[in-house]
Structures are given as structure tokens and as C-alpha cells.
Short mmCIF file of C-alpha atoms and ligand atoms in Angstrom, two decimals:
data_model
loop_
_atom_site.label_atom_id
_atom_site.label_comp_id
_atom_site.label_asym_id
_atom_site.label_seq_id
_atom_site.Cartn_x
_atom_site.Cartn_y
_atom_site.Cartn_z
CA MET A 20 -0.15 0.08 -0.05
CA PRO A 21 1.39 3.47 -0.75
CA ILE A 22 2.68 5.38 2.36
CA ASP A 23 0.74 8.44 1.82
CA LYS A 24 -2.48 6.52 1.77
CA LEU A 25 -1.67 4.76 5.03
CA GLN A 26 0.28 7.40 6.98
CA PRO A 27 -0.85 10.96 6.16
CA GLN A 28 1.11 12.07 9.13
CA ILE A 29 4.45 11.28 7.49
CA PRO A 30 5.94 14.59 6.55
CA ILE A 31 6.37 15.24 2.95
CA GLU A 32 10.13 15.75 3.14
CA ILE A 33 10.42 12.29 4.43
CA SER A 34 8.19 10.90 1.77
CA ARG A 35 10.26 12.75 -0.97
CA TRP A 36 13.36 11.32 0.32
CA LEU A 37 12.03 7.75 0.60
CA GLY A 38 10.77 8.19 -3.02
CA GLY A 39 14.29 9.11 -4.18
CA LEU A 40 15.68 6.20 -2.33
CA ALA A 41 13.35 3.88 -4.09
CA GLU A 42 15.12 5.03 -7.39
CA GLY A 43 18.48 4.21 -6.05
CA TYR A 44 20.96 5.23 -3.58
CA LYS A 45 22.32 8.89 -4.30
CA THR A 46 25.78 8.51 -2.51
CA SER A 47 28.76 6.56 -3.68
CA ASN A 48 29.28 5.19 0.01
CA VAL A 49 26.24 3.06 -0.05
CA LEU A 50 27.03 0.09 -2.10
CA ALA A 51 23.95 -1.85 -3.14
CA SER A 52 23.52 -3.04 -6.64
CA SER A 53 22.35 -6.62 -6.73
CA GLY A 54 18.96 -5.92 -8.37
CA ASN A 55 17.03 -7.52 -5.61
CA THR A 56 15.03 -5.54 -3.46
CA PHE A 57 13.22 -5.96 -0.01
CA SER A 58 10.57 -3.97 1.88
CA VAL A 59 11.26 -1.61 4.84
CA GLN A 60 8.15 -1.36 6.95
CA ASP A 61 6.73 1.11 9.58
CA PRO A 62 5.91 -1.27 12.26
CA GLY A 63 3.53 1.23 13.70
CA ALA A 64 1.24 0.87 10.62
CA ALA A 65 2.19 -2.61 9.31
CA ALA A 66 2.99 -0.73 6.11
CA SER A 67 5.91 -0.74 3.67
CA LEU A 68 7.81 2.50 3.60
CA VAL A 69 10.23 1.75 0.83
CA GLN A 70 11.55 -1.03 -1.26
CA LEU A 71 15.52 -0.95 -1.04
CA GLU A 72 17.95 -2.52 -3.36
CA GLU A 73 20.12 -5.08 -1.55
CA SER A 74 23.93 -5.42 -1.52
CA SER A 75 25.33 -8.41 -3.70
CA ALA A 76 28.58 -10.17 -2.82
CA VAL A 77 30.35 -8.20 -5.29
CA ASP A 78 29.16 -4.93 -3.46
CA VAL A 79 30.52 -6.44 -0.07
CA SER A 80 33.81 -7.26 -1.58
CA LYS A 81 34.10 -3.61 -3.40
CA ALA A 82 33.30 -2.07 -0.18
CA ILE A 83 36.10 -3.79 1.66
CA SER A 84 38.63 -3.35 -1.10
CA GLN A 85 37.85 0.50 -1.25
CA ALA A 86 38.17 0.50 2.37
CA ARG A 87 41.54 -1.01 2.21
CA SER A 88 42.82 1.19 -0.56
CA THR A 89 41.53 4.37 1.27
CA PHE A 90 43.37 3.07 4.47
CA ASN A 91 46.61 2.22 2.65
CA LYS A 92 46.57 5.62 0.64
CA GLY A 93 46.39 7.40 3.95
CA ASP A 94 43.93 10.37 3.20
CA TRP A 95 42.34 9.59 6.38
CA SER A 96 44.49 7.04 8.26
CA LYS A 97 47.64 9.26 7.95
CA SER A 98 45.94 12.61 8.22
CA SER A 99 46.53 14.89 11.26
CA PRO A 100 44.29 14.30 14.45
CA ASP A 101 42.85 18.03 14.19
CA TYR A 102 41.77 17.40 10.62
CA ARG A 103 39.90 13.83 11.56
CA SER A 104 38.55 15.82 14.64
CA LYS A 105 37.20 18.72 12.45
CA ILE A 106 35.53 16.32 10.04
CA MET A 107 33.83 14.43 12.65
CA HIS A 108 32.53 17.69 14.34
CA ARG A 109 31.28 18.77 10.80
CA ILE A 110 29.28 15.53 10.61
CA ALA A 111 28.03 16.17 14.13
CA ASP A 112 26.93 19.55 13.01
CA LEU A 113 25.05 18.00 10.10
CA VAL A 114 23.18 15.60 12.20
CA GLU A 115 22.27 18.57 14.36
CA ARG A 116 21.17 20.49 11.32
CA ASP A 117 18.93 17.70 10.11
CA SER A 118 17.90 16.26 13.69
CA GLU A 119 14.24 16.87 13.08
CA PHE A 120 14.34 14.84 9.82
CA LEU A 121 16.51 12.03 11.32
CA THR A 122 14.31 11.91 14.42
CA THR A 123 11.27 11.39 12.36
CA LEU A 124 12.99 8.86 10.05
CA GLU A 125 14.32 6.90 12.99
CA ALA A 126 10.95 6.99 14.61
CA ILE A 127 8.93 5.66 11.47
CA ASP A 128 11.49 3.15 10.81
CA THR A 129 11.68 1.71 14.20
CA GLY A 130 8.30 2.50 15.53
CA LYS A 131 9.37 4.20 18.73
CA PRO A 132 7.63 7.36 19.75
CA ARG A 133 9.22 10.56 18.43
CA ALA A 134 10.32 11.68 21.84
CA GLU A 135 12.35 8.70 22.31
CA ALA A 136 13.90 8.86 18.83
CA ALA A 137 14.82 12.40 19.55
CA PHE A 138 16.74 11.20 22.48
CA ASP A 139 18.70 8.67 20.04
CA ILE A 140 19.84 11.47 17.76
CA ASP A 141 21.03 13.81 20.47
CA GLU A 142 23.10 10.66 21.71
CA VAL A 143 24.51 10.19 18.21
CA VAL A 144 25.70 13.81 18.37
CA MET A 145 27.27 13.40 21.81
CA VAL A 146 29.09 10.22 20.86
CA LEU A 147 30.44 11.75 17.59
CA ARG A 148 31.84 14.94 19.58
CA TYR A 149 33.16 12.79 22.29
CA TYR A 150 35.37 10.69 20.03
CA ALA A 151 36.28 13.74 17.80
CA GLY A 152 37.79 14.98 21.18
CA TRP A 153 39.84 11.83 21.31
CA CYS A 154 41.61 12.29 17.99
CA ASP A 155 44.62 14.14 19.30
CA LYS A 156 44.72 12.67 22.79
CA VAL A 157 45.88 9.12 22.09
CA THR A 158 49.61 8.81 22.88
CA GLY A 159 52.25 6.06 23.43
CA ASP A 160 54.82 5.66 26.07
CA THR A 161 58.49 5.95 26.19
CA ILE A 162 59.75 2.84 28.02
CA PRO A 163 62.94 2.43 30.03
CA THR A 164 64.95 -0.70 29.06
CA GLU A 165 69.03 -0.25 28.52
CA PHE A 166 70.55 3.14 28.70
CA HIS A 167 71.84 2.50 24.97
CA THR A 168 68.29 1.85 23.75
CA LEU A 169 65.36 4.04 23.15
CA ALA A 170 61.94 2.30 23.64
CA MET A 171 58.58 3.42 22.63
CA THR A 172 55.14 2.50 21.82
CA LEU A 173 52.74 4.08 19.14
CA ARG A 174 49.04 3.51 18.92
CA GLU A 175 48.03 2.69 15.55
CA PRO A 176 44.68 2.11 13.77
CA LEU A 177 43.77 -1.49 13.02
CA GLY A 178 42.79 -0.98 9.37
CA VAL A 179 39.39 -2.04 7.79
CA CYS A 180 36.74 -2.41 10.75
CA ALA A 181 33.26 -4.00 9.86
CA ALA A 182 30.19 -3.52 11.80
CA ILE A 183 26.89 -5.27 12.07
CA THR A 184 24.13 -3.42 13.81
CA PRO A 185 20.64 -4.06 14.97
CA TRP A 186 17.37 -2.38 14.53
CA ASN A 187 16.38 -1.27 18.10
CA TYR A 188 18.91 1.76 18.42
CA PRO A 189 19.98 2.03 14.76
CA LEU A 190 21.95 5.00 14.61
CA PRO A 191 23.32 5.17 18.26
CA ILE A 192 24.68 1.51 18.18
CA LEU A 193 26.21 2.35 14.66
CA MET A 194 27.86 5.28 16.31
CA TYR A 195 29.35 3.40 19.32
CA LYS A 196 31.42 1.78 16.65
CA LEU A 197 31.98 3.92 13.85
CA ALA A 198 32.92 7.09 15.86
CA PRO A 199 35.85 5.71 17.69
CA ALA A 200 36.88 3.65 14.54
CA ILE A 201 37.13 6.59 12.45
CA ALA A 202 38.55 8.98 15.15
CA MET A 203 41.45 6.59 15.24
CA GLY A 204 41.94 6.56 11.58
CA ASN A 205 40.40 3.28 10.50
CA SER A 206 38.28 2.73 7.55
CA PHE A 207 34.98 1.43 8.20
CA VAL A 208 32.23 -0.81 6.55
CA ALA A 209 28.80 -1.25 8.11
CA LYS A 210 25.86 -3.36 7.57
CA PRO A 211 22.71 -1.82 9.32
CA SER A 212 20.00 -4.13 10.17
CA GLU A 213 17.53 -4.81 7.15
CA LEU A 214 14.52 -4.08 9.68
CA ALA A 215 15.69 -0.40 10.13
CA PRO A 216 18.41 0.79 7.81
CA LEU A 217 17.13 4.29 6.99
CA SER A 218 18.89 6.45 9.41
CA ALA A 219 22.22 4.71 8.54
CA ILE A 220 21.62 5.60 4.74
CA TYR A 221 20.90 9.00 5.56
CA PHE A 222 23.93 9.40 7.82
CA ALA A 223 26.17 8.22 4.98
CA THR A 224 24.95 11.15 2.83
CA LEU A 225 26.04 13.37 5.65
CA CYS A 226 29.35 11.72 5.87
CA GLU A 227 29.88 12.75 2.15
CA GLU A 228 28.45 16.09 2.58
CA ALA A 229 31.01 16.79 5.61
CA GLY A 230 33.84 15.95 3.15
CA LEU A 231 34.83 12.66 4.82
CA PRO A 232 37.22 11.33 2.14
CA SER A 233 35.70 8.53 0.01
CA GLY A 234 36.23 4.84 1.19
CA VAL A 235 36.42 5.71 5.01
CA VAL A 236 32.77 4.91 5.63
CA GLN A 237 30.73 2.79 3.53
CA LEU A 238 27.51 0.76 4.05
CA VAL A 239 26.41 -2.46 2.63
CA ILE A 240 22.62 -3.08 2.74
CA GLY A 241 20.35 -6.22 3.24
CA ALA A 242 19.37 -9.15 5.46
CA GLY A 243 21.57 -11.45 7.55
CA SER A 244 22.93 -13.04 4.32
CA VAL A 245 24.65 -9.72 3.38
CA GLY A 246 26.11 -9.58 7.00
CA ALA A 247 27.33 -13.33 6.43
CA GLU A 248 28.92 -12.41 3.37
CA LEU A 249 30.79 -9.54 4.95
CA VAL A 250 31.88 -11.43 8.11
CA HIS A 251 33.11 -14.34 6.14
CA SER A 252 35.32 -12.14 3.74
CA PRO A 253 38.79 -11.94 3.99
CA GLY A 254 40.56 -8.54 4.43
CA LEU A 255 38.90 -7.24 7.60
CA ASP A 256 40.86 -6.50 10.80
CA LYS A 257 38.05 -6.20 13.23
CA ILE A 258 34.37 -7.12 13.32
CA ALA A 259 31.93 -5.36 15.80
CA PHE A 260 28.67 -6.86 16.29
CA THR A 261 25.60 -6.04 18.39
CA GLY A 262 22.59 -8.48 18.21
CA SER A 263 21.38 -11.69 19.21
CA THR A 264 23.57 -14.29 20.98
CA ARG A 265 22.69 -16.89 18.16
CA THR A 266 24.04 -14.56 15.50
CA GLY A 267 27.03 -13.46 17.51
CA LEU A 268 28.22 -17.14 17.72
CA SER A 269 27.96 -17.70 14.09
CA ILE A 270 29.89 -14.48 13.39
CA MET A 271 32.55 -15.54 16.01
CA ALA A 272 32.79 -18.93 14.02
CA ALA A 273 33.39 -16.96 10.75
CA ALA A 274 35.90 -14.71 12.28
CA ALA A 275 37.74 -17.79 13.66
CA LYS A 276 38.21 -18.79 10.02
CA THR A 277 40.04 -15.66 8.96
CA GLY A 278 41.72 -14.88 12.37
CA THR A 279 39.77 -11.60 12.59
CA LYS A 280 39.42 -9.85 15.92
CA VAL A 281 35.80 -9.43 17.19
CA SER A 282 33.95 -7.59 19.86
CA MET A 283 30.34 -8.81 20.74
CA GLU A 284 27.42 -7.02 22.41
CA LEU A 285 24.88 -9.77 22.71
CA GLY A 286 21.50 -10.61 24.34
CA GLY A 287 20.48 -9.79 27.98
CA LYS A 288 18.08 -10.78 30.50
CA SER A 289 18.85 -7.92 33.11
CA PRO A 290 17.73 -8.22 36.70
CA GLN A 291 15.98 -5.50 38.66
CA VAL A 292 16.59 -6.23 42.28
CA VAL A 293 14.15 -4.21 44.58
CA PHE A 294 14.67 -4.14 48.25
CA ASN A 295 12.35 -3.15 51.03
CA SER A 296 14.63 -0.22 51.79
CA ALA A 297 14.01 1.05 48.15
CA ASP A 298 12.30 4.39 47.38
CA ILE A 299 9.46 2.56 46.07
CA GLU A 300 8.05 5.34 43.86
CA LYS A 301 11.51 5.83 42.06
CA ALA A 302 12.00 2.25 41.80
CA VAL A 303 8.51 1.67 40.32
CA GLU A 304 9.30 4.37 37.50
CA GLY A 305 12.78 2.99 37.05
CA VAL A 306 11.65 -0.63 36.83
CA ALA A 307 8.85 0.27 34.39
CA ARG A 308 10.95 2.47 32.23
CA GLY A 309 13.60 -0.25 32.20
CA ILE A 310 11.35 -2.75 30.59
CA TRP A 311 8.62 -0.65 28.74
CA THR A 312 11.06 1.89 27.04
CA ASN A 313 11.21 0.99 23.37
CA ALA A 314 8.69 -1.65 24.07
CA GLY A 315 11.23 -3.81 25.76
CA GLN A 316 13.36 -4.17 22.54
CA VAL A 317 16.56 -3.30 24.40
CA CYS A 318 19.41 -5.53 24.92
CA ILE A 319 19.77 -3.96 28.36
CA ALA A 320 16.00 -4.48 29.20
CA GLY A 321 15.29 -4.91 32.91
CA SER A 322 13.23 -7.86 32.09
CA ARG A 323 13.65 -9.79 35.45
CA LEU A 324 12.10 -8.14 38.41
CA ILE A 325 13.54 -9.68 41.70
CA VAL A 326 11.40 -8.20 44.54
CA GLN A 327 11.67 -8.57 48.26
CA ARG A 328 8.61 -10.32 49.38
CA GLU A 329 7.05 -7.80 51.85
CA ILE A 330 6.63 -5.20 49.08
CA LYS A 331 5.96 -7.38 46.22
CA SER A 332 2.16 -6.87 45.98
CA GLU A 333 2.31 -3.11 46.62
CA PHE A 334 5.04 -2.91 44.06
CA LEU A 335 3.23 -5.10 41.28
CA GLU A 336 0.09 -2.99 41.88
CA ALA A 337 2.10 0.41 41.18
CA LEU A 338 3.71 -1.11 38.22
CA LEU A 339 0.25 -2.21 36.76
CA SER A 340 -1.02 1.20 37.22
CA TYR A 341 2.00 2.79 35.40
CA ALA A 342 1.46 0.29 32.57
CA ASN A 343 -2.21 1.39 32.35
CA ASP A 344 -1.21 4.87 31.67
CA LEU A 345 0.79 3.85 28.62
CA VAL A 346 -0.74 4.57 25.13
CA LEU A 347 0.27 2.11 22.50
CA GLY A 348 0.41 4.03 19.11
CA HIS A 349 2.05 4.97 15.92
CA ALA A 350 5.50 6.80 16.27
CA LEU A 351 4.34 10.15 15.06
CA GLU A 352 1.08 10.16 17.12
CA PRO A 353 1.76 12.73 19.78
CA ARG A 354 -0.31 10.82 22.41
CA SER A 355 1.96 7.53 21.96
CA THR A 356 4.32 6.77 24.75
CA MET A 357 5.00 3.00 23.65
CA GLY A 358 5.51 1.91 20.19
CA PRO A 359 5.15 -1.38 18.24
CA ILE A 360 7.22 -4.57 17.92
CA ILE A 361 9.56 -4.20 15.13
CA SER A 362 7.92 -6.95 12.93
CA HIS A 363 4.96 -9.37 12.99
CA LEU A 364 7.59 -12.25 13.16
CA GLN A 365 8.97 -10.84 16.47
CA ARG A 366 5.44 -10.04 17.68
CA ASP A 367 4.38 -13.58 16.98
CA LYS A 368 7.55 -14.88 18.97
CA ILE A 369 6.50 -12.99 22.02
CA GLN A 370 2.97 -14.00 21.98
CA VAL A 371 4.01 -17.76 21.62
CA ALA A 372 6.23 -17.17 24.71
CA LEU A 373 3.26 -15.65 26.73
CA GLU A 374 0.89 -18.50 25.56
CA GLN A 375 3.51 -20.94 26.75
CA ALA A 376 3.96 -19.24 30.21
CA LYS A 377 0.09 -19.10 30.56
CA ASN A 378 -0.11 -22.88 29.70
CA ASP A 379 2.57 -23.59 32.33
CA GLY A 380 0.53 -21.85 35.20
CA ALA A 381 1.87 -18.19 35.12
CA GLU A 382 -0.23 -15.36 36.12
CA VAL A 383 -0.18 -13.04 33.12
CA GLN A 384 -1.31 -9.47 33.43
CA SER A 385 -1.36 -6.71 30.62
CA ALA A 386 -2.37 -3.13 30.81
CA GLY A 387 -2.12 0.07 28.74
CA SER A 388 -4.52 1.29 25.99
CA LEU A 389 -4.05 0.81 22.25
CA SER A 390 -4.64 4.04 19.98
CA ASN A 391 -3.85 2.21 16.74
CA PRO A 392 -4.73 -1.41 16.01
CA ASP A 393 -2.80 -1.58 12.73
CA GLY A 394 0.63 -1.88 13.92
CA TYR A 395 2.64 -5.03 15.69
CA PHE A 396 1.64 -4.24 19.21
CA VAL A 397 2.10 -6.00 22.44
CA LYS A 398 0.83 -4.54 25.64
CA PRO A 399 3.13 -4.02 28.58
CA THR A 400 2.81 -7.34 30.50
CA ILE A 401 3.84 -8.85 33.71
CA VAL A 402 4.28 -12.59 34.36
CA ASP A 403 4.33 -14.05 37.81
CA GLY A 404 4.44 -17.47 39.37
CA LEU A 405 7.11 -19.48 37.31
CA ALA A 406 10.58 -20.91 38.38
CA SER A 407 13.57 -18.78 37.47
CA SER A 408 14.51 -21.58 35.12
CA HIS A 409 11.29 -21.31 32.96
CA PRO A 410 12.14 -20.04 29.51
CA ILE A 411 10.04 -16.75 30.12
CA ASN A 412 12.45 -15.79 33.10
CA ALA A 413 15.55 -17.27 31.46
CA GLU A 414 15.52 -16.49 27.89
CA GLU A 415 15.52 -12.93 26.22
CA ILE A 416 12.02 -12.13 25.02
CA PHE A 417 12.89 -8.71 23.56
CA GLY A 418 9.40 -7.40 24.10
CA PRO A 419 7.38 -5.60 26.88
CA VAL A 420 7.33 -8.54 29.14
CA LEU A 421 8.56 -8.39 32.82
CA SER A 422 8.92 -11.59 34.81
CA VAL A 423 8.85 -11.69 38.50
CA SER A 424 10.73 -13.65 41.24
CA THR A 425 10.46 -13.02 44.99
CA PHE A 426 13.16 -13.22 47.69
CA ASP A 427 13.62 -12.95 51.39
CA GLU A 428 17.35 -12.37 52.09
CA GLU A 429 20.00 -10.34 50.36
CA LEU A 430 22.08 -13.59 49.28
CA GLU A 431 19.03 -15.04 47.71
CA ALA A 432 18.37 -11.86 45.59
CA ILE A 433 22.11 -12.19 44.47
CA GLU A 434 21.77 -15.81 43.69
CA LEU A 435 18.63 -15.06 41.51
CA ALA A 436 20.27 -12.14 39.70
CA ASN A 437 23.17 -14.33 38.83
CA SER A 438 21.13 -17.40 37.82
CA SER A 439 20.92 -16.24 34.28
CA ARG A 440 23.33 -17.05 31.48
CA TYR A 441 23.52 -13.56 30.52
CA GLY A 442 25.34 -10.76 32.16
CA LEU A 443 24.86 -7.44 30.41
CA ALA A 444 23.32 -5.35 32.93
CA ALA A 445 21.40 -4.95 36.36
CA GLY A 446 19.43 -2.49 38.49
CA VAL A 447 19.72 -2.40 42.29
CA TRP A 448 17.06 -0.44 44.17
CA SER A 449 18.02 0.24 47.86
CA GLU A 450 18.39 3.39 50.10
CA ASN A 451 20.92 1.15 52.08
CA ALA A 452 24.22 2.44 50.65
CA GLY A 453 26.18 -0.74 52.06
CA GLN A 454 23.63 -3.14 50.56
CA SER A 455 23.31 -1.49 47.14
CA LEU A 456 27.16 -1.61 46.80
CA ARG A 457 27.46 -5.11 48.25
CA VAL A 458 24.83 -6.37 45.85
CA ALA A 459 26.25 -4.17 42.85
CA LYS A 460 29.72 -5.71 43.28
CA SER A 461 28.25 -9.20 43.55
CA ILE A 462 26.08 -9.15 40.30
CA GLU A 463 27.68 -10.74 37.34
CA ALA A 464 27.14 -7.82 34.69
CA GLY A 465 28.94 -5.33 32.69
CA THR A 466 26.97 -2.33 34.03
CA VAL A 467 25.12 -2.08 37.34
CA TRP A 468 22.81 0.94 37.85
CA VAL A 469 21.99 1.77 41.43
CA ASN A 470 18.63 3.63 42.26
CA THR A 471 18.52 4.49 38.64
CA PHE A 472 18.48 2.47 35.23
CA GLY A 473 19.58 2.68 31.66
CA ILE A 474 21.80 5.64 31.92
CA PHE A 475 24.29 5.85 28.85
CA HIS A 476 26.85 8.44 28.38
CA PRO A 477 29.81 8.48 25.82
CA THR A 478 32.20 8.36 28.69
CA LEU A 479 30.79 5.11 30.14
CA PRO A 480 32.16 1.81 28.99
CA PHE A 481 29.40 -0.64 27.84
CA GLY A 482 29.43 -4.29 27.38
CA GLY A 483 28.62 -7.82 28.55
CA LYS A 484 29.83 -10.98 30.50
CA LYS A 485 28.72 -14.44 29.95
CA ALA A 486 26.51 -15.00 27.16
CA SER A 487 26.05 -11.15 26.74
CA GLY A 488 29.35 -10.89 24.94
CA PHE A 489 32.67 -9.32 25.51
CA GLY A 490 34.66 -6.08 24.82
CA ARG A 491 33.55 -2.69 25.82
CA GLU A 492 32.09 0.24 23.66
CA LEU A 493 32.08 3.80 24.64
CA GLY A 494 34.32 5.62 26.98
CA PRO A 495 38.21 5.18 26.52
CA ALA A 496 37.73 1.52 26.13
CA ALA A 497 36.57 1.87 22.61
CA ILE A 498 39.82 3.65 21.94
CA ASP A 499 41.79 0.45 22.83
CA ALA A 500 39.25 -1.49 20.71
CA TYR A 501 40.14 0.33 17.63
CA THR A 502 43.95 0.68 17.95
CA GLU A 503 46.87 -1.67 18.33
CA THR A 504 50.07 -0.80 20.10
CA LYS A 505 53.30 -0.94 18.24
CA THR A 506 56.65 -1.04 20.02
CA ILE A 507 59.61 0.49 18.66
CA VAL A 508 63.16 0.00 20.04
CA GLN A 509 66.07 1.86 18.85
CA GLU A 510 69.65 1.32 19.39
CA LEU A 511 71.06 4.72 19.98
CA GLY A 512 74.84 3.70 19.27
CA PHE A 513 76.45 4.93 22.57
P1 ADP B 622 17.80 -9.69 15.87
O1 ADP B 622 16.97 -10.98 15.65
O2 ADP B 622 17.58 -9.23 17.27
O3 ADP B 622 17.44 -8.64 14.81
P2 ADP B 622 20.30 -10.52 14.95
O4 ADP B 622 21.31 -11.07 15.57
O5 ADP B 622 19.49 -11.52 13.99
O6 ADP B 622 19.18 -9.76 15.76
O7 ADP B 622 20.49 -9.42 13.76
C1 ADP B 622 21.37 -8.53 14.15
C2 ADP B 622 22.17 -7.97 12.81
O8 ADP B 622 22.83 -9.12 12.48
C3 ADP B 622 21.31 -7.67 11.74
O9 ADP B 622 21.95 -6.40 10.97
C4 ADP B 622 21.08 -8.89 10.82
O10 ADP B 622 20.84 -8.50 9.52
C5 ADP B 622 22.59 -9.35 11.05
N1 ADP B 622 22.74 -10.81 10.93
C6 ADP B 622 21.72 -11.78 11.12
N2 ADP B 622 22.28 -13.05 10.52
C7 ADP B 622 23.61 -12.84 10.52
C8 ADP B 622 24.75 -13.66 9.98
N3 ADP B 622 24.58 -14.99 9.91
N4 ADP B 622 25.96 -13.18 9.90
C9 ADP B 622 26.03 -11.78 9.97
N5 ADP B 622 25.14 -10.91 10.28
C10 ADP B 622 23.95 -11.40 10.56
#
């Protein structure tokens, strides 16, 4: 169905841009010329936004070889740090200039309410500027060895870095990889998710407009098969992945064949541990936002509530009342406070998991109102009464589903929190400072938020443990992830 018929609220400039895209990519840094197309959907209206041309194997290999020759030529990799910083700030300026456009594009492509998408685009600017600031601040050491030698280290870019990114935070997650990579002089080839590739494509045009030399940032477009083509290719120095644990494992297997370095940000099943001593009002809001932001389609989603017995019923009641005020609707409908699930496939998977839980005796409660019945919506849901080993408590659902466990003692809470195979993030809610720090230290997770949840900042390293992956993005840690140390030892001839 044509988009203007179904979604009259889509601004004309977006419709025009999508119309142009359907006729072909206008920039040389998007390589997709297979002749095959796929449909990109607006999940809030269950309608197609545009048919996009997919990349072929030839496009993938061309992107890698152009990235390599750009790297070897040195227009970027050997340029001065202040030049790289200037271009990165210019890209950030252009994102700011077009932030209204990018926000709307990201909102309709992912389905998230426009206000949430605006937050994402602000984050993109912050991450770009943070790493633009790093360009001239990465130094080596001089190292004392023998008096007659001079030893030093240099920090060098890796070469050609690839990224495979998901659809839930398309542009921020791309930026966690792209910004530190190019700040350090690497060339970069990315495959955004086929479910929400539009903001990345628009971003590629801004890179060109900002004067980023050609071959530094390139995109290939399409489904998992295009990603598989990319990660199986020789000639990459690093692959950075964010997505499901299943796909992460297959990328690691591919990288093992070529010996390519990888970093993995995978699934999660983050616990939210709430003690009697918590500020209940604050905790309710934190737990609710932790699971219902982006309709629970967040790797860090606080999807396991672990609550102390005395406050359980009061807490669940307050959560349900919070959920009841949520309005599920289209991304551009101002009343919407929660968007849809990204695809009917994903929505169906969530519904099957909920049916299974019900059949196994769970108490399942949903709330909230639905302002638009067309999209792939799942209401905010709380599931209680099943063992912590049940799939609804143990597996990543990637939807607005909060499962509940109860504890009496602090040690029991820690055991429950760590009973997951995942270890991405956690929340601890307690006004007892000794308790909150004891528990935060004991939880197996890359990030623990205390009396808050989901705070991201360019300065804060982020990544997982256990089945949630390895390697850290953001903060200074990402500089290490996109550089290698060279040691030079010179005989001085004394
Ligand atoms: P989700 O199911 O949550 O979308 P995936 O891990 O399947 O998570 O997808 C994340 C990214 O990985 C997407 O860009 C997707 O196209 C890509 N992808 C999927 N399968 C593969 C694969 N076998 N090799 C490389 N990339 C893949």
C-alpha cells in the first residue's frame, strides 16, 4: 500500500526522500546494486515505507577493497588528528542541522515514539563529538629498558573495521562503533539491520557532505545473508557486532576462520533487584521504564524483576497502574508513549512465549491502551508465578514482558540475579548504601545501575559478560578496541 495513503502524518520531506531512495542510492558510500529489493516497514502501521535494493557479494567485496585502498593511501589514516576531529565535528553539525528529519525517520523506521527517537539522535551527536575530542589525545609511552636503547610505543589504527548492527537503536549503536573507529584513522564498513536501515543510509549522505574522504565509511545493505557475506570475507581487521547471541556465535565462527578480531555485544536478561529499603516510587518508575522503553526491545531491558517479598504486591500494583497509563500507538502520534514490536515475526514470537507461560500456570497481566490497531503491538505485560529456570524468566524475549521472582534475604536476591546465562546489565534499588554496593559488586554484569536504570553516556564503558558478549564500547575502552600498540626499540649507538 502506498505510504501516503496509510500514513498521512509522514512529513512530505520524508516521503520525498524515500521516493528518491526507491529510485536508487544517491551516494557512492552506499554499495547496493544486486538488483534484488526488500521492503522496509513502518511497524506502527504494518505498512511498507520503501523497497530498497540489496547489496550483492560483489558490492561487499568492493566495499572492503575500497576501504583497504583508502586506508593504505592514507588520506584519512595518516591525516592529522585535528583534521579528523574537524571532519567528525562537521558530521555532528550536520546531524544537528537535520535532527528533526533524522528523528522522524528513525521513529517511523523503528516504530518508537518520536520523543524517544529524538533522544537517540542527541546521543549520536554526543558520541561523535566525544570521539572527535579523542583524535589528538591518544599517545604512546617511552619505556625505560637499557641506557643504550630508546623504546617507545605508538597507538595505530587497526585497518578495515566492519560492523553489523541491530534495529532497536540503529544510529546510536552504529555510532558506538563508527565514531571511535574513524577517530583513530580506521576505514569502516557497516551493515545496518534490514529492519531499520534508513537512518544509517541518511547518515552516509551526511558523511559525504561533511567531506569525509571516500572509502572511510561505507555501507552495505540487506538481510543477514549480506552480513554473513561481510563477516566471512577476508581482508577485515575487526568485526564489531551488536545483536542476538545466536548470530554473535555464528559471526565468531566465521571470524575464527579468517583470524579476525571481534567484539560482541549480545543479548541480555537484566535483573532489577528491589529491596524493602528502596524508594518505592522511584523504583517503580525505574523498573517500568527499564522494561517498557522501546517496548522492551532493548538489550539491557530490565526484564527480570527480583523483588523482596514484603513489598511485592504493593510494587506490582504500582507497576500495573504505570502500565495502564501507557498509550500504544504510531511513532508520530503525539499521544503515543509506547511503540510497536519491530515486525510481525517478532510480535508472534512474543505471543507464543506468553501463551507458553500461561499454559505452564503463570499469572499474566497486561495493561495500557491501544490507540492504533494496525501495527505490531504487544501490551506491557507482567508474568508471575514461574520458576527462574522457566524460559520466560531465562530467555531474552525482546518485548515488553517483565517476569517476577521473589526473595527474602540479600544472598537469595544475588543468587537469583546471577542465575541467568546473560550478564549485560542490572539494576539495584535500595536506600541502604552498604547493601546496594554489596549487591552491585556481587552481580555478574557489565553495568550495574543503582537507584537508576539505563543511563548511557559517551564516557561510560558498556558491554557484557557471560552469554552477553565481550569487549567494551564507549568511553576510553573503545579507543583500545580500535587501535593496536606498536613497540619501537632503537639502538642509540652509545
Ligand atoms: P535480531 O534477531 O534481534 O534482529 P540478529 O542478531 O538476527 O538480531 O540481527 C542483528 C544484525 O545481524 C542484523 O543486522 C542482521 O541482519 C545481522 N545478521 C543476521 N544473521 C547474520 C549472520 N549470519 N551473519 C552476519 N550478520 C547477520
